[in-house]
XYZ file of C-alpha atoms in Angstrom:
122
model
C 50.679 -2.673 78.038
C 47.697 -0.355 78.052
C 45.499 -2.544 75.918
C 42.331 -4.050 77.285
C 43.112 -6.578 79.967
C 42.031 -10.159 79.715
C 39.745 -11.004 82.576
C 40.389 -14.754 82.482
C 42.900 -14.540 85.332
C 42.279 -16.583 88.422
C 42.211 -15.004 91.848
C 41.276 -11.585 90.533
C 41.541 -8.977 93.231
C 40.254 -5.474 92.663
C 40.348 -2.542 94.994
C 38.521 0.737 94.706
C 40.385 3.920 94.013
C 40.275 6.568 96.732
C 39.731 10.025 95.293
C 38.345 12.865 97.362
C 37.422 15.228 94.595
C 36.671 18.840 93.921
C 37.604 19.632 90.298
C 38.114 17.782 87.027
C 40.498 19.905 84.986
C 44.232 19.669 84.504
C 46.184 21.250 87.360
C 47.641 24.729 87.155
C 50.753 25.806 89.012
C 53.063 23.302 90.626
C 50.950 20.177 90.929
C 51.584 17.158 93.114
C 51.031 13.485 92.387
C 50.900 10.650 94.878
C 50.574 6.952 94.007
C 49.830 4.461 96.746
C 48.915 0.817 97.084
C 45.354 -0.143 98.072
C 46.110 0.246 101.796
C 48.050 3.507 101.354
C 51.518 1.985 101.091
C 54.409 2.725 98.715
C 55.332 -0.957 98.344
C 52.887 -3.831 97.801
C 53.112 -7.617 97.613
C 50.679 -9.092 95.103
C 50.080 -12.693 94.060
C 50.855 -13.487 90.427
C 47.762 -13.391 88.183
C 45.921 -10.892 90.363
C 45.216 -7.176 90.124
C 45.195 -4.158 92.386
C 43.947 -0.637 91.798
C 46.329 2.073 92.931
C 45.222 5.097 94.908
C 45.954 8.154 92.772
C 45.957 11.600 94.362
C 46.441 14.677 92.193
C 46.460 18.153 93.702
C 46.586 21.401 91.773
C 48.872 24.305 92.581
C 46.464 25.580 95.234
C 46.370 22.179 96.975
C 42.859 21.274 95.825
C 42.382 17.570 95.106
C 41.304 17.014 91.517
C 38.330 14.798 90.717
C 39.821 13.156 87.679
C 43.287 11.671 87.412
C 42.915 11.385 83.640
C 45.847 13.794 83.306
C 48.097 11.081 84.806
C 49.831 8.588 82.542
C 51.107 5.267 83.847
C 53.862 2.863 82.884
C 55.507 -0.250 84.228
C 59.287 -0.377 84.319
C 59.012 -4.071 83.395
C 55.742 -5.077 81.671
C 56.777 -8.754 81.794
C 56.373 -8.641 85.583
C 53.450 -6.214 85.905
C 51.295 -4.128 83.572
C 49.349 -1.000 84.463
C 46.365 0.389 82.565
C 45.170 3.976 82.106
C 43.056 3.759 85.283
C 45.960 2.737 87.536
C 44.995 -0.954 87.656
C 48.092 -3.128 88.060
C 48.090 -6.712 86.745
C 50.900 -8.825 88.165
C 52.240 -11.261 85.559
C 55.337 -12.838 87.129
C 57.334 -13.272 90.316
C 59.687 -10.371 91.019
C 59.636 -6.668 91.780
C 58.922 -3.759 89.472
C 58.175 -0.072 89.825
C 54.959 1.241 88.309
C 55.203 4.954 87.646
C 52.634 7.714 87.274
C 53.515 10.937 85.444
C 51.738 14.269 85.515
C 52.682 17.106 83.155
C 52.214 20.505 84.782
C 53.572 23.946 83.909
C 56.462 22.755 81.736
C 57.484 20.179 84.329
C 56.692 16.525 84.811
C 55.884 15.260 88.293
C 56.313 11.527 88.927
C 55.623 9.081 91.710
C 55.912 5.317 91.876
C 54.879 2.224 93.779
C 57.067 -0.863 94.115
C 55.033 -3.941 93.194
C 56.431 -7.337 94.186
C 54.815 -10.362 92.601
C 54.826 -13.674 94.453
C 53.407 -17.137 93.857
C 51.971 -19.625 96.327
């Protein structure tokens, strides 16, 4: 799932990740995590065999936006429908819906957020 992606897919769509940044260390205190689709939505429709890059926002306990989201881990609830890499890039593999989830460990708690990805074909 997190292995290097094959770039032989047709119709490759890539979006840039929006991160307004101030720090690059792991958050202290109660952190927040927000995952969004490329246009800021919590649910996205994506053609099969294409990719999107999620917007990942991590704030530390003081509310400062962190520069790096490397402290976030990602997983797909169904890798047969969509995979997600360590950068938050989602590759849609099949028709159907699946949640992709980001997790952030902070102060003995784990904060999670998700985006519903629905794959469709033409």
